[in-house]
Coordinates of C-alpha atoms in Angstrom, one line a residue:
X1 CA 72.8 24.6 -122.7
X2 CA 70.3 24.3 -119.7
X3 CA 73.1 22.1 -117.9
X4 CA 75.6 24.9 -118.2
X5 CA 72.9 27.5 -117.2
X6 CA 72.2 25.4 -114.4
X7 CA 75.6 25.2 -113.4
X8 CA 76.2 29.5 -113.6
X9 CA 72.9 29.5 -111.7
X10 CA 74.5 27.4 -108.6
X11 CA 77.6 29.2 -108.7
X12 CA 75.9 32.5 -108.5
X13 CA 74.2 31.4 -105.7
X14 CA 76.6 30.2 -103.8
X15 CA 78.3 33.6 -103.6
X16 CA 81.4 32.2 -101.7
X17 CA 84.6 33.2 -102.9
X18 CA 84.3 32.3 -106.4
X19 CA 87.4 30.6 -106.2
X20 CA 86.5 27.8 -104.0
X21 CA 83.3 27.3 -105.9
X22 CA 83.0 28.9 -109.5
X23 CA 86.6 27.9 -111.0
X24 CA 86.3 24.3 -110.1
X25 CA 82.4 24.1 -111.8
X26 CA 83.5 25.8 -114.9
X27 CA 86.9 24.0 -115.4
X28 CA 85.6 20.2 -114.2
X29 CA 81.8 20.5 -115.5
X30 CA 82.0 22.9 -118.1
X31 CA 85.4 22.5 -119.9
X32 CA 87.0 25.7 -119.7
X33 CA 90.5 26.1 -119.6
X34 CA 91.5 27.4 -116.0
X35 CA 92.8 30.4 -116.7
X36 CA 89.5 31.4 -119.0
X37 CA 87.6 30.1 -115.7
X38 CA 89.6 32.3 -112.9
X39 CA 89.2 35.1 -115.4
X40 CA 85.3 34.4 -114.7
X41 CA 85.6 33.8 -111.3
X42 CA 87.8 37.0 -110.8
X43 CA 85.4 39.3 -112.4
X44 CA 82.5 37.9 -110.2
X45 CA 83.9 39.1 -107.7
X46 CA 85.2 42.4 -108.5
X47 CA 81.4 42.6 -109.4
X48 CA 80.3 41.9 -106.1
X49 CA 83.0 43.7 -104.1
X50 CA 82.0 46.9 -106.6
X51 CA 77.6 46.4 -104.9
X52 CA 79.6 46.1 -101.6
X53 CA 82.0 49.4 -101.9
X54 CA 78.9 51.3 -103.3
X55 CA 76.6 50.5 -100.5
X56 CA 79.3 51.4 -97.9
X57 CA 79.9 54.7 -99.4
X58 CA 76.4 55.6 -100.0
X59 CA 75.9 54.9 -96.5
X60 CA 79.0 57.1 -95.8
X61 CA 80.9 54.3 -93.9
X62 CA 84.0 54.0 -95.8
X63 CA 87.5 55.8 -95.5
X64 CA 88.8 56.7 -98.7
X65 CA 92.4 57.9 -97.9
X66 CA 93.0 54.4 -96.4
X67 CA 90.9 52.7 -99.3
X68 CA 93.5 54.3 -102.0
X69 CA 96.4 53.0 -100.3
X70 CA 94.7 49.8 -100.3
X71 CA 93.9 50.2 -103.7
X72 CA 97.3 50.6 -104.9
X73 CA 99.2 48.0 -102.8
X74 CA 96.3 45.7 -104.0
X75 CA 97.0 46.7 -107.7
X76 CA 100.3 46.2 -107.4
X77 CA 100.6 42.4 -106.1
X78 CA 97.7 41.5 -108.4
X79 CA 99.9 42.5 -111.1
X80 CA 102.7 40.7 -110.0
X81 CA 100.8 37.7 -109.4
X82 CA 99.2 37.4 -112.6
X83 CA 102.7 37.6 -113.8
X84 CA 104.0 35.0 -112.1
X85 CA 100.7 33.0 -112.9
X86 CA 101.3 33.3 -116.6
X87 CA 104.9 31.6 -116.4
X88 CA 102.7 28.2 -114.9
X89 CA 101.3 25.7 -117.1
X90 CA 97.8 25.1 -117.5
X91 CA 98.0 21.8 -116.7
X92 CA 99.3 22.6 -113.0
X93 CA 96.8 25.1 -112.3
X94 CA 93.5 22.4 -112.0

């Protein structure tokens, strides 16, 4: 228990993009399956990019008619990557 706390403690830290350094911690130290651990790694970043898109528009420094385009274009290749995603095995995603 205080290894794996240890281990979301660096990763938290590190605060690059969690893919580079969160995914491989929790799937080669940890266990996790990959796709439980780029679920994790996913939501720490929408997390962080959330803090980031707050600041900026309590600041008032960010264009929201070019944001929702960007939203949706964004929405839609997510969606079609996590598609394609599903249709790879596990074992080819580590």
């Amino acid at each position: 228990m205080l290894f794996s706390l240890l281990i979301y403690t660096i990763a938290g830290l590190a605060r690059l993009s969690a893919a580079v350094i969160i995914t491989p911690m929790i799937t080669t130290i940890l266990g996790f399956n990959a796709y439980e651990a780029i679920g994790i790694s996913l939501v720490s970043d929408v997390l962080a990019s959330a803090v980031s898109a707050y600041t900026y528009y309590k600041n008032k420094n960010i264009d929201i008619k070019n944001g929702i385009v960007m939203l949706v274009t964004t929405l839609i290749f997510t969606a079609i990557g996590s598609y394609l995603a599903s249709l790879v095995p596990q074992k080819n995603i580590r």
